[in-house]
Short mmCIF file of C-alpha atoms in Angstrom, two decimals:
data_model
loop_
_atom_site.label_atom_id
_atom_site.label_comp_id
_atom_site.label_asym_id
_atom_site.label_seq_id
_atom_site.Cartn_x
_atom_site.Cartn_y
_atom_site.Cartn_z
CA UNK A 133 -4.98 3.31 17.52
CA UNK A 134 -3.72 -0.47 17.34
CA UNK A 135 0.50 -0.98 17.11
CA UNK A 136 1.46 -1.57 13.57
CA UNK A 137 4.25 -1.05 10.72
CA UNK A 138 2.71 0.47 8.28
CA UNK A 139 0.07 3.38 8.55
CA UNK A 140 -1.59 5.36 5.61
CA UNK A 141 -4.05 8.58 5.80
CA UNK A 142 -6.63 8.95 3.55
CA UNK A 143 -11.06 9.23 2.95
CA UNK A 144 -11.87 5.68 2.61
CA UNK A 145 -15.85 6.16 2.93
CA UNK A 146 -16.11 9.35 0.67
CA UNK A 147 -17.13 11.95 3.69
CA UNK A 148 -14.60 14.20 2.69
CA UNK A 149 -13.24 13.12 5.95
CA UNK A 150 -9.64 11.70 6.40
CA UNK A 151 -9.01 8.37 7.72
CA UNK A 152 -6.53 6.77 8.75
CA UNK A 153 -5.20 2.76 8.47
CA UNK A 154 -2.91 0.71 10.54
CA UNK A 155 -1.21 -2.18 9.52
CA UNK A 156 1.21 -4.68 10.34
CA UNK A 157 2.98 -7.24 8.12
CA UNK A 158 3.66 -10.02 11.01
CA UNK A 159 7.64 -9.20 10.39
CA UNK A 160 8.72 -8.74 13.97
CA UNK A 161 12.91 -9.91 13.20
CA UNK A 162 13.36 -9.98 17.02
CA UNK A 163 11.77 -6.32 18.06
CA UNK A 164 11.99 -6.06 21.97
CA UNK A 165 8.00 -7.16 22.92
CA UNK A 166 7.48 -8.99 19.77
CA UNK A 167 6.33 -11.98 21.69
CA UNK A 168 3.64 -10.38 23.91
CA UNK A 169 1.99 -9.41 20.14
CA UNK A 170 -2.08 -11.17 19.83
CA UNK A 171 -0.63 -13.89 17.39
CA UNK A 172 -3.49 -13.10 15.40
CA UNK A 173 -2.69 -9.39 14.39
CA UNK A 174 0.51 -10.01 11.63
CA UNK A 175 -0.64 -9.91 8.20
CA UNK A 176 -4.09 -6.87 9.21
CA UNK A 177 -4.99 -3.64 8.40
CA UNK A 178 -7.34 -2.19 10.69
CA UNK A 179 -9.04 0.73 9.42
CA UNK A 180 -10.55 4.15 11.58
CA UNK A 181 -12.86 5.88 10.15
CA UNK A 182 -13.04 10.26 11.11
CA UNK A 183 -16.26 10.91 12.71
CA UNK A 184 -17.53 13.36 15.29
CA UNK A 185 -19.35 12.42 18.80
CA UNK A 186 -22.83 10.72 18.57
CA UNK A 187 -25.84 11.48 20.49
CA UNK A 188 -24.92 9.90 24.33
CA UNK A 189 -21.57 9.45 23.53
CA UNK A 190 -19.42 11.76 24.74
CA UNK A 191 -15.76 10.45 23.39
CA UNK A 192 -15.16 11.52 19.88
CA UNK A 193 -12.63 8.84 19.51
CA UNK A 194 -13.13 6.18 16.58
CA UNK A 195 -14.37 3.01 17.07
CA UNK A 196 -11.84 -0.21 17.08
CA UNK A 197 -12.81 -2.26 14.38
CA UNK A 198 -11.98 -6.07 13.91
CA UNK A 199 -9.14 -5.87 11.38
CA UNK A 200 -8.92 -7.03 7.80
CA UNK A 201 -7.11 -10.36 7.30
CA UNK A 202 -4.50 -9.09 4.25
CA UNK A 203 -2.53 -12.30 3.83
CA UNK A 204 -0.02 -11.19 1.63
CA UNK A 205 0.68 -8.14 2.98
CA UNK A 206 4.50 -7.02 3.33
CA UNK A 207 4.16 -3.83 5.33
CA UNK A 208 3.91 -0.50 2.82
CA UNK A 209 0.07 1.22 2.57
CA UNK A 210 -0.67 3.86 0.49
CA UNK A 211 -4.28 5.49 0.14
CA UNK A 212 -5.51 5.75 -3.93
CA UNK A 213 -7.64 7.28 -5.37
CA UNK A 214 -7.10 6.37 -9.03
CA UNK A 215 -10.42 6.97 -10.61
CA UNK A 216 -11.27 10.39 -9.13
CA UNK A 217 -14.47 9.93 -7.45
CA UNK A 218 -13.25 10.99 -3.87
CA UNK A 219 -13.54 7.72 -2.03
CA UNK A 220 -9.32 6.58 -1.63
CA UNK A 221 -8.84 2.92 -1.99
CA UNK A 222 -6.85 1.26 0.00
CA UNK A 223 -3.42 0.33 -1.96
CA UNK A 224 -1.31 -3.09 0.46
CA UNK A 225 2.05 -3.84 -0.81
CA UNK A 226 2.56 -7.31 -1.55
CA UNK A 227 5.03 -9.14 -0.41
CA UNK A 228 5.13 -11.30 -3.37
CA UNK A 229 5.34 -8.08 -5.41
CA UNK A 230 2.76 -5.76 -6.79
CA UNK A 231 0.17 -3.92 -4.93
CA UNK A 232 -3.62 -5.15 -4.41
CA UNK A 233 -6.08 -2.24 -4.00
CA UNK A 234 -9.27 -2.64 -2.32
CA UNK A 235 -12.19 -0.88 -2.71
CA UNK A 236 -13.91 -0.36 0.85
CA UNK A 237 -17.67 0.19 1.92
CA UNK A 238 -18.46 1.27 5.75
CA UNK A 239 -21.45 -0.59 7.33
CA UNK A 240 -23.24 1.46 9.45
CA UNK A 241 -23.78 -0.64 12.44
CA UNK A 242 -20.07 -1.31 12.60
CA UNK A 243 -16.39 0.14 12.71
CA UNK A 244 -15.32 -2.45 10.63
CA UNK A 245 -15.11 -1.86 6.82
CA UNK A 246 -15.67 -4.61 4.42
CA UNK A 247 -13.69 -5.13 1.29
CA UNK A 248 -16.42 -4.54 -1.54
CA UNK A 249 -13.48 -5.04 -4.16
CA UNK A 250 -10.20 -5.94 -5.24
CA UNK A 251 -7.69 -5.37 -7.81
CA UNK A 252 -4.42 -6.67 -8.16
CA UNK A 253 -1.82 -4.30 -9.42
CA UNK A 254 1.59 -6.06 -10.63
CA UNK A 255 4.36 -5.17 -13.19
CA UNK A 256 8.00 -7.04 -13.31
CA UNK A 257 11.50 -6.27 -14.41
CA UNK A 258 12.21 -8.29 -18.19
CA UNK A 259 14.27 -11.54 -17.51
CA UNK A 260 17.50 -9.99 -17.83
CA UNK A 261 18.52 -6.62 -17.10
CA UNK A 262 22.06 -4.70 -18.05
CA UNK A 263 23.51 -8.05 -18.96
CA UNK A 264 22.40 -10.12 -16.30
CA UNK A 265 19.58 -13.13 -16.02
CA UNK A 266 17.39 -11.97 -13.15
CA UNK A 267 15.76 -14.78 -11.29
CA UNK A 268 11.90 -15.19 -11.37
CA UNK A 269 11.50 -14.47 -7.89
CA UNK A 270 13.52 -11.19 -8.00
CA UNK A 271 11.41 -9.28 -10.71
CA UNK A 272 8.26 -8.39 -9.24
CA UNK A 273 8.06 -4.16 -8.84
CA UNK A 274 7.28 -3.19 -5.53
CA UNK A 275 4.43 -0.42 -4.40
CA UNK A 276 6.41 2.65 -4.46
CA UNK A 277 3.92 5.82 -3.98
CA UNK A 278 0.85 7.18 -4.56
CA UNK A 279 0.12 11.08 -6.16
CA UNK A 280 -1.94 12.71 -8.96
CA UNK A 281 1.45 13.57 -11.21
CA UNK A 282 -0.75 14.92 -13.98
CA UNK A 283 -3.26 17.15 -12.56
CA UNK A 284 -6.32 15.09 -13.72
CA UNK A 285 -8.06 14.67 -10.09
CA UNK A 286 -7.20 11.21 -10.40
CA UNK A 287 -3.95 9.43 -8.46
CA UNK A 288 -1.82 7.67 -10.20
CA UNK A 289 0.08 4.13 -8.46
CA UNK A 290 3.75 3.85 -9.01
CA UNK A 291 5.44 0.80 -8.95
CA UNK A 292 9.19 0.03 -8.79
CA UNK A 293 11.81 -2.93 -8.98
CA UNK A 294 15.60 -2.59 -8.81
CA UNK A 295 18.62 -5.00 -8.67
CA UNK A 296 19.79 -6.57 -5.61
CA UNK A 297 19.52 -7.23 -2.23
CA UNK A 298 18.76 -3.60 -0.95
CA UNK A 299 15.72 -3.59 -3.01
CA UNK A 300 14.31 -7.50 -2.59
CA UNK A 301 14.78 -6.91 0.97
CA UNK A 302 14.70 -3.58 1.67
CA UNK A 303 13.14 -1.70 -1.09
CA UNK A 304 16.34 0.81 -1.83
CA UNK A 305 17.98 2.00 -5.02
CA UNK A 306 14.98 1.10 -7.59
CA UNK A 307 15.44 1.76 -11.49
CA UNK A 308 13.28 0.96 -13.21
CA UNK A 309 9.42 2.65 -12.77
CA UNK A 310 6.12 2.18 -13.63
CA UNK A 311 3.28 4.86 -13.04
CA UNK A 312 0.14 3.42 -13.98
CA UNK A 313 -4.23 5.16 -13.22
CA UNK A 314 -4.56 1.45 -11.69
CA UNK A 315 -5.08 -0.56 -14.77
CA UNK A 316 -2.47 0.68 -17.36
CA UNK A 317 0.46 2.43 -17.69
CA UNK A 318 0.82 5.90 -18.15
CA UNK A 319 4.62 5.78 -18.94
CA UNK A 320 7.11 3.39 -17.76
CA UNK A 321 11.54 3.98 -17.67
CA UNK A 322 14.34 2.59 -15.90
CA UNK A 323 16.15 5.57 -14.04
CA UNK A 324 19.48 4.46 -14.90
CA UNK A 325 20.64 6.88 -17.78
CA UNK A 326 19.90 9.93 -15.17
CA UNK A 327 22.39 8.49 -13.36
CA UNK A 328 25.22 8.32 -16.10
CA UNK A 329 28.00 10.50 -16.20
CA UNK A 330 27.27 13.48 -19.49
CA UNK A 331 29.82 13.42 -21.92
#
């Protein structure tokens, strides 16, 4: 498989297969070898599909497709499969907050999937939180995970935002949550009052 920073597993062409996609945000913040990277590879997602030899061809490894052009990708995949049909979409964090989810469809003279659809997935903090005016560009929620929390064969996407650096830049110490089938929410909270001391 390619080098990337983000990978996800998942059955992206509905064979009841699992594949598997590699990404990479174009964040290198000076990684020994950074600068022998194709320039062209930051901001892809190259996706592998699971299949088994063909006739005359004796290596069972996938083919490497041409990679995806994601240009707001920020590094986090997840694999979704929010309305239960057994074909995973493919869920890219955005950098700019929110997740977009594509729909993929395999051709079959290629490796390379093309995107078919795509749905943009975003929720943000209110305007001022605890007391405190949170700044436009701080209140997008983030991609977060990815699971089916209720049992109904269908994944659910959750989204998160919390205060401060360690979440804008790194993604730590979220509070507030959003778990939505990939349209609307199913229930949304800030995590906070877990937190506080019982009296």
């Amino acid at each position: 498989l390619r080098e990337g920073n983000a990978i996800t597993f998942g059955d992206f062409d509905g064979d009841g297969r699992r594949d598997v996609a590699v990404g990479d945000s174009g964040t290198r913040n000076d990684e020994p070898g950074g600068e022998t990277e194709r320039p062209d590879i930051g901001k892809t997602v190259s996706v592998y599909y699971k299949r088994t030899a063909r006739p005359g061809r004796a290596d069972p490894r996938p083919l490497e497709p041409r990679p995806l052009k994601m240009p707001g990708m920020s590094g986090k995949l997840a694999a979704a499969d929010t309305d239960g049909d057994g074909t995973d979409e493919l869920a890219v964090s955005l950098g700019r907050g929110g997740v977009e989810l594509l729909t993929l469809r395999r051709a079959s003279h290629t490796a390379t999937p093309r995107v078919a659809g795509r749905h943009l997935l975003t929720r943000a903090a209110p305007s001022v939180v605890d007391g405190k005016t949170i700044r436009k560009d701080e209140r997008a929620a983030r991609l977060y995970d990815v699971a089916d929390f209720d049992h109904d064969g269908k994944d659910e996407v959750v989204l998160a935002w919390g205060p401060g650096l360690a979440f804008s830049r790194y993604g730590e110490r979220p509070e507030w949550w959003w778990i939505t089938d990939g349209t609307k929410d199913k229930t949304a909270f800030s995590s906070k009052p877990f937190g506080a001391d019982a009296h």
